[in-house]
């Protein structure tokens, strides 16, 4: 790449930028062509021909793709409470580095995000970044599973999703009321589907591998039973439910049949459940410990097929930073979760794209579907629209080095993996980041 771009290695104002020579792809408006884009004070202009607006920073993006900004629907920022693992600022930097212009963050901080003031506080911390932070608020006060939060106050603050993620909403009565009430407000419940009694004490998939390794298992039905409960509650109330991080074949089947019946059930899948299986746990490397756990090959295949056919609507990371001290404990005591923001795009381009999945479908799963589910505006690469863009170098070959992550935490199972395709930068909210790797 050539051109005057190095000052955009940190987010700078997208005051006057000419993005030159990239393949610009926005399937929603049937756009796929090489065209120059001018970003002026954060607003997009499509330039015909080779004219250069006066004073513009010209960025030569031949060989690159520009798509509408990618969105990660499931992220854990650890602020407030565990700033040693991640802050809102470092989470935004990780998101930018990974090519995301928007994220939705979960409320299981300490204290949990369970009122409008805490939601507004989180959003305020993300000012000055080309990343929108959409807060998913807690379903119950303190995430204690008892009393519903003040949903109308929180929806008024712009929130469209509620979750007690980290765990399920244990009481079916509370879940039912949460779905009914959020539905009235045009919002949606995001359920971490897990029957805590069935999962009790488990720290990997219940399988031949858990038996061999002598590790307590979490059966697939611990997830699928809660998915079935959510489907029934959605059907009974007419309300919308989103199933987080689906990992099991039985869950996929429940979701598929719910969709066939026209229910308002949506779901998401994470890269690790599409690429890894429980056999990886045999090294006792805690970077293979997450919840829901890595499953067997049958489950992995079922998730992949459901991801392809749209039964699983969204590709997201469940980015779960943990400090080195926490994550290097023994397998059975280490916390669940891995970081994902800085590897998701590379994994998708390397392992999904043109291996059964088209770019149009992939963009649906990471650009359009997450925003539809959160009832957010869909970015469009059209004249006069706000510039909300992800710039991708599809040919760049690189190796994942967790030490170079912008995230404060490095707990990934993908360290050392070779990738083809990397985020060159993001533009959003009037700011641009363009990396000089
Ligand atoms: Zn979860």
CSV table of N, CA, C and O in Angstrom, one decimal, residues 145-197:
chain,number,residue,atom,x,y,z
A,145,UNK,N,-31.2,-12.7,38.9
A,145,UNK,CA,-32.2,-13.6,38.4
A,145,UNK,C,-33.5,-13.4,39.1
A,145,UNK,O,-34.4,-14.3,38.9
A,146,UNK,N,-33.7,-12.4,39.9
A,146,UNK,CA,-35.0,-12.2,40.6
A,146,UNK,C,-35.9,-11.2,40.1
A,146,UNK,O,-36.9,-11.4,39.6
A,147,UNK,N,-35.4,-9.9,40.2
A,147,UNK,CA,-36.3,-8.8,39.9
A,147,UNK,C,-35.8,-8.2,38.5
A,147,UNK,O,-34.7,-7.9,38.3
A,148,UNK,N,-36.8,-7.9,37.6
A,148,UNK,CA,-36.5,-7.3,36.4
A,148,UNK,C,-35.9,-5.9,36.5
A,148,UNK,O,-36.3,-5.2,37.4
A,149,UNK,N,-35.0,-5.6,35.7
A,149,UNK,CA,-34.5,-4.2,35.6
A,149,UNK,C,-35.6,-3.3,35.2
A,149,UNK,O,-36.6,-3.7,34.7
A,150,UNK,N,-35.3,-2.0,35.2
A,150,UNK,CA,-36.3,-1.0,34.7
A,150,UNK,C,-36.1,-0.9,33.2
A,150,UNK,O,-35.4,-0.1,32.7
A,151,UNK,N,-36.8,-1.8,32.5
A,151,UNK,CA,-36.6,-2.0,31.1
A,151,UNK,C,-36.9,-0.7,30.3
A,151,UNK,O,-36.3,-0.4,29.3
A,152,UNK,N,-38.0,-0.1,30.7
A,152,UNK,CA,-38.5,1.0,29.8
A,152,UNK,C,-37.5,2.2,29.9
A,152,UNK,O,-37.1,2.8,28.9
A,153,UNK,N,-36.9,2.4,31.1
A,153,UNK,CA,-35.9,3.5,31.3
A,153,UNK,C,-34.7,3.1,30.5
A,153,UNK,O,-34.1,4.0,29.8
A,154,UNK,N,-34.3,1.9,30.4
A,154,UNK,CA,-33.1,1.5,29.7
A,154,UNK,C,-33.3,1.5,28.2
A,154,UNK,O,-32.4,1.9,27.4
A,155,UNK,N,-34.5,1.1,27.8
A,155,UNK,CA,-34.8,1.2,26.3
A,155,UNK,C,-34.8,2.7,25.9
A,155,UNK,O,-34.4,3.0,24.8
A,156,UNK,N,-35.3,3.5,26.8
A,156,UNK,CA,-35.3,5.0,26.5
A,156,UNK,C,-33.9,5.5,26.3
A,156,UNK,O,-33.7,6.4,25.5
A,157,UNK,N,-33.0,4.8,26.9
A,157,UNK,CA,-31.5,5.2,26.8
A,157,UNK,C,-30.9,4.6,25.5
A,157,UNK,O,-29.7,4.7,25.2
A,158,UNK,N,-31.8,3.9,24.7
A,158,UNK,CA,-31.3,3.5,23.4
A,158,UNK,C,-31.0,2.0,23.3
A,158,UNK,O,-30.5,1.5,22.3
A,159,UNK,N,-31.1,1.3,24.4
A,159,UNK,CA,-30.8,-0.2,24.4
A,159,UNK,C,-31.9,-1.0,23.8
A,159,UNK,O,-33.1,-0.7,24.0
A,160,UNK,N,-31.5,-2.0,23.1
A,160,UNK,CA,-32.6,-2.9,22.4
A,160,UNK,C,-32.4,-4.3,22.8
A,160,UNK,O,-33.0,-5.2,22.2
A,161,UNK,N,-31.5,-4.6,23.7
A,161,UNK,CA,-31.3,-6.0,24.1
A,161,UNK,C,-30.9,-6.1,25.6
A,161,UNK,O,-30.3,-5.2,26.2
A,162,UNK,N,-31.4,-7.2,26.2
A,162,UNK,CA,-31.2,-7.5,27.6
A,162,UNK,C,-30.6,-8.9,27.7
A,162,UNK,O,-31.1,-9.9,27.0
A,163,UNK,N,-29.7,-9.1,28.6
A,163,UNK,CA,-29.2,-10.5,28.8
A,163,UNK,C,-28.6,-10.6,30.2
A,163,UNK,O,-28.0,-9.7,30.7
A,164,UNK,N,-28.7,-11.8,30.8
A,164,UNK,CA,-27.9,-12.1,32.0
A,164,UNK,C,-26.7,-13.0,31.7
A,164,UNK,O,-26.3,-13.8,32.5
A,165,UNK,N,-26.2,-12.8,30.4
A,165,UNK,CA,-25.1,-13.6,29.9
A,165,UNK,C,-24.0,-13.7,30.9
A,165,UNK,O,-23.7,-12.8,31.7
A,166,UNK,N,-23.3,-14.8,30.8
A,166,UNK,CA,-22.4,-15.2,31.8
A,166,UNK,C,-23.1,-16.5,32.4
A,166,UNK,O,-22.5,-17.4,32.8
A,167,UNK,N,-24.4,-16.3,32.4
A,167,UNK,CA,-25.3,-17.4,32.8
A,167,UNK,C,-26.7,-17.2,32.2
A,167,UNK,O,-26.9,-16.2,31.6
A,168,UNK,N,-27.5,-18.2,32.4
A,168,UNK,CA,-28.9,-18.1,31.9
A,168,UNK,C,-29.8,-17.3,32.9
A,168,UNK,O,-29.4,-17.0,34.0
A,169,UNK,N,-31.0,-16.9,32.4
A,169,UNK,CA,-32.0,-16.5,33.3
A,169,UNK,C,-32.6,-17.7,33.9
A,169,UNK,O,-33.3,-18.5,33.2
A,170,UNK,N,-32.3,-18.0,35.2
A,170,UNK,CA,-32.7,-19.4,35.7
A,170,UNK,C,-34.2,-19.6,35.8
A,170,UNK,O,-34.7,-20.7,35.5
A,171,UNK,N,-34.9,-18.6,36.3
A,171,UNK,CA,-36.3,-18.8,36.5
A,171,UNK,C,-37.1,-18.6,35.2
A,171,UNK,O,-37.0,-17.6,34.5
A,172,UNK,N,-37.8,-19.6,34.8
A,172,UNK,CA,-38.7,-19.5,33.6
A,172,UNK,C,-39.7,-18.5,33.8
A,172,UNK,O,-40.1,-17.9,32.8
A,173,UNK,N,-40.2,-18.2,35.0
A,173,UNK,CA,-41.2,-17.2,35.2
A,173,UNK,C,-40.6,-15.8,34.9
A,173,UNK,O,-41.2,-15.0,34.2
A,174,UNK,N,-39.4,-15.6,35.4
A,174,UNK,CA,-38.7,-14.3,35.2
A,174,UNK,C,-38.4,-14.2,33.7
A,174,UNK,O,-38.7,-13.1,33.1
A,175,UNK,N,-38.0,-15.2,33.1
A,175,UNK,CA,-37.7,-15.2,31.6
A,175,UNK,C,-38.9,-14.8,30.8
A,175,UNK,O,-38.9,-14.0,29.9
A,176,UNK,N,-40.0,-15.5,31.2
A,176,UNK,CA,-41.3,-15.2,30.5
A,176,UNK,C,-41.7,-13.8,30.6
A,176,UNK,O,-42.0,-13.1,29.6
A,177,UNK,N,-41.6,-13.2,31.8
A,177,UNK,CA,-42.0,-11.8,32.0
A,177,UNK,C,-41.0,-10.9,31.2
A,177,UNK,O,-41.4,-9.9,30.7
A,178,UNK,N,-39.7,-11.2,31.3
A,178,UNK,CA,-38.7,-10.4,30.6
A,178,UNK,C,-39.0,-10.4,29.1
A,178,UNK,O,-38.9,-9.4,28.4
A,179,UNK,N,-39.4,-11.5,28.5
A,179,UNK,CA,-39.7,-11.6,27.1
A,179,UNK,C,-40.9,-10.8,26.8
A,179,UNK,O,-41.0,-10.0,25.8
A,180,UNK,N,-41.9,-10.9,27.6
A,180,UNK,CA,-43.2,-10.2,27.4
A,180,UNK,C,-42.9,-8.7,27.4
A,180,UNK,O,-43.4,-7.9,26.6
A,181,UNK,N,-42.2,-8.3,28.4
A,181,UNK,CA,-42.0,-6.8,28.7
A,181,UNK,C,-41.1,-6.2,27.6
A,181,UNK,O,-41.4,-5.2,27.1
A,182,UNK,N,-40.0,-6.9,27.3
A,182,UNK,CA,-39.1,-6.4,26.3
A,182,UNK,C,-39.7,-6.4,25.0
A,182,UNK,O,-39.5,-5.4,24.2
A,183,UNK,N,-40.6,-7.3,24.7
A,183,UNK,CA,-41.3,-7.3,23.4
A,183,UNK,C,-42.2,-6.1,23.3
A,183,UNK,O,-42.2,-5.5,22.2
A,184,UNK,N,-42.9,-5.7,24.3
A,184,UNK,CA,-43.7,-4.5,24.3
A,184,UNK,C,-42.9,-3.3,24.0
A,184,UNK,O,-43.4,-2.3,23.4
A,185,UNK,N,-41.6,-3.3,24.4
A,185,UNK,CA,-40.7,-2.2,24.2
A,185,UNK,C,-39.9,-2.2,23.0
A,185,UNK,O,-39.1,-1.4,22.7
A,186,UNK,N,-40.1,-3.3,22.2
A,186,UNK,CA,-39.4,-3.4,20.9
A,186,UNK,C,-38.0,-3.9,21.1
A,186,UNK,O,-37.1,-3.6,20.3
A,187,UNK,N,-37.7,-4.5,22.3
A,187,UNK,CA,-36.4,-5.0,22.5
A,187,UNK,C,-36.4,-6.6,22.6
A,187,UNK,O,-37.4,-7.2,22.3
A,188,UNK,N,-35.3,-7.2,22.9
A,188,UNK,CA,-35.1,-8.6,22.7
A,188,UNK,C,-34.3,-9.2,23.8
A,188,UNK,O,-33.3,-8.5,24.3
A,189,UNK,N,-34.6,-10.4,24.3
A,189,UNK,CA,-33.8,-11.0,25.3
A,189,UNK,C,-32.7,-11.9,24.6
A,189,UNK,O,-33.0,-12.6,23.7
A,190,UNK,N,-31.5,-11.8,25.1
A,190,UNK,CA,-30.4,-12.6,24.6
A,190,UNK,C,-30.1,-13.7,25.7
A,190,UNK,O,-29.7,-13.3,26.8
A,191,UNK,N,-30.3,-14.9,25.4
A,191,UNK,CA,-30.2,-15.9,26.4
A,191,UNK,C,-28.9,-16.7,26.3
A,191,UNK,O,-28.6,-17.3,25.2
A,192,UNK,N,-28.1,-16.8,27.3
A,192,UNK,CA,-27.0,-17.7,27.4
A,192,UNK,C,-27.6,-19.0,27.8
A,192,UNK,O,-28.1,-19.2,29.0
A,193,UNK,N,-27.8,-19.9,26.9
A,193,UNK,CA,-28.7,-21.1,27.1
A,193,UNK,C,-27.9,-22.2,27.8
A,193,UNK,O,-26.9,-22.8,27.3
A,194,UNK,N,-28.2,-22.4,29.1
A,194,UNK,CA,-27.5,-23.4,29.9
A,194,UNK,C,-28.4,-23.8,31.1
A,194,UNK,O,-28.8,-22.9,31.9
A,195,UNK,N,-28.6,-25.1,31.2
A,195,UNK,CA,-29.3,-25.6,32.4
A,195,UNK,C,-28.2,-25.8,33.4
A,195,UNK,O,-27.4,-26.7,33.3
A,196,UNK,N,-28.2,-25.0,34.5
A,196,UNK,CA,-27.1,-25.0,35.4
A,196,UNK,C,-27.0,-26.3,36.2
A,196,UNK,O,-26.0,-26.7,36.7
A,197,UNK,N,-28.2,-26.9,36.3
A,197,UNK,CA,-28.2,-28.2,37.1
A,197,UNK,C,-27.5,-29.3,36.3
A,197,UNK,O,-26.7,-30.1,36.8
